[in-house]
Tab-separated table of C-alpha atoms in Angstrom:
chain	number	residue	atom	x	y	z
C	1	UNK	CA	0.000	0.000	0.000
C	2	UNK	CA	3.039	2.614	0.693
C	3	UNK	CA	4.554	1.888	-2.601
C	4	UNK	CA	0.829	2.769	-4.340
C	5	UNK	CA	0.126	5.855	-2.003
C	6	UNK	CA	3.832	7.096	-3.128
C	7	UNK	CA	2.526	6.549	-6.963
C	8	UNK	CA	-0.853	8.242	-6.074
C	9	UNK	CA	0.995	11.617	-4.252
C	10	UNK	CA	3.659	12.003	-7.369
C	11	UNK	CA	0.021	12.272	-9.392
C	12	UNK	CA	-1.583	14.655	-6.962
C	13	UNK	CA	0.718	15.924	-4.311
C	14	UNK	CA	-1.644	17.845	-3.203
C	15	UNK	CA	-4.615	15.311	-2.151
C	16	UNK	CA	-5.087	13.447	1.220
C	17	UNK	CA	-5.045	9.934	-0.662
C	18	UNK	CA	-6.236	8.437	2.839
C	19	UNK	CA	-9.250	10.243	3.097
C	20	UNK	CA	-10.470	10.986	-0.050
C	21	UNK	CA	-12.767	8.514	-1.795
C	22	UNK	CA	-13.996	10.688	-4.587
C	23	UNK	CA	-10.902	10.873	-6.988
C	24	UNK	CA	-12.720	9.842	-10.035
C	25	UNK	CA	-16.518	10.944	-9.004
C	26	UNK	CA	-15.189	14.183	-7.612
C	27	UNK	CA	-12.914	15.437	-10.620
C	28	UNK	CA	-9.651	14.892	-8.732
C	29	UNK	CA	-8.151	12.068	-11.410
C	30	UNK	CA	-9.372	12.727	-14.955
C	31	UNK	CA	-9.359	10.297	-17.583
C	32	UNK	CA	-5.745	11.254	-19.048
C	33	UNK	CA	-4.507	11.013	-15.253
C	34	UNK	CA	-6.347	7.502	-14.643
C	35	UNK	CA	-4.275	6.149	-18.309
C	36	UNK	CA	-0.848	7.613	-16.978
C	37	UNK	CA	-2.234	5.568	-12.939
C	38	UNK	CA	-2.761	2.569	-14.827
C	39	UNK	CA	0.386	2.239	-16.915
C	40	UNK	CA	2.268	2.924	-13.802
C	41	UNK	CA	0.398	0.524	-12.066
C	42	UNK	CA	1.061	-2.032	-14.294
C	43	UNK	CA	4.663	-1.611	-14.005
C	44	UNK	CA	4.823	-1.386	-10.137
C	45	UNK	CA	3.056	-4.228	-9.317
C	46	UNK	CA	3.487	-6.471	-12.512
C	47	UNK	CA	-0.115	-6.974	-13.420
C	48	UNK	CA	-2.496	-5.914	-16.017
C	49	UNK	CA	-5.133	-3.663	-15.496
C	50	UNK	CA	-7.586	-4.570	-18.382
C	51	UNK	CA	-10.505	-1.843	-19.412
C	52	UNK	CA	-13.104	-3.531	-17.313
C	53	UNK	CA	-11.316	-2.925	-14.463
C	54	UNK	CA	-10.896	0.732	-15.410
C	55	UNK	CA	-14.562	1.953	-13.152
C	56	UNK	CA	-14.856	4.042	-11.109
C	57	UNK	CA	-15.503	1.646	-8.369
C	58	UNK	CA	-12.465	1.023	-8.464
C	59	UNK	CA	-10.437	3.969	-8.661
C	60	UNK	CA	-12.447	6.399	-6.479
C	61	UNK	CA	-10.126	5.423	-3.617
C	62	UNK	CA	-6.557	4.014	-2.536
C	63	UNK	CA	-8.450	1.390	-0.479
C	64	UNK	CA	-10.423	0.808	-3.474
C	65	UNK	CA	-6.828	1.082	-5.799
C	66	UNK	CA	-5.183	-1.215	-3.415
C	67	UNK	CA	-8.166	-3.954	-3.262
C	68	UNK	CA	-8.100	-4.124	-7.426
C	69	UNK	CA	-4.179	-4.355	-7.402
C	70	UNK	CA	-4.205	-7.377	-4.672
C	71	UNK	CA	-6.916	-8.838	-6.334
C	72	UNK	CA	-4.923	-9.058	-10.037
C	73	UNK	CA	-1.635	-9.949	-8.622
């Protein structure tokens, strides 16, 4: 989770990634920032995010972040 919150704040330095679980409702990640997230992603954890995955579901969140990545490792 601290290697993903790390990738999250170089994004956004300026959001509270622990609190905040409106990143993709509330504006904060836009869809150019969620395809840079997801390459990065990809690389840090060695999965592959397909474009089902890619909801906002899971991406309004860290938890939510974290819970997809464990989940396709």
């Amino acid at each position: 989770m601290d290697e993903l919150l790390e990738i999250l704040k170089e994004a956004k330095p300026d959001v509270d990634f622990s609190s905040e679980k409106a990143l993709i409702d509330g504006g904060i990640f836009d869809s150019f920032d969620v395809v840079q997230l997801v390459m990065k992603l990809n690389d840090a954890f060695d999965i592959e995010i397909g474009a089902e995955e890619i909801t906002p579901a899971n991406f309004n969140s860290a938890e939510s972040l974290w819970a997809m990545v464990q989940r396709l490792q």
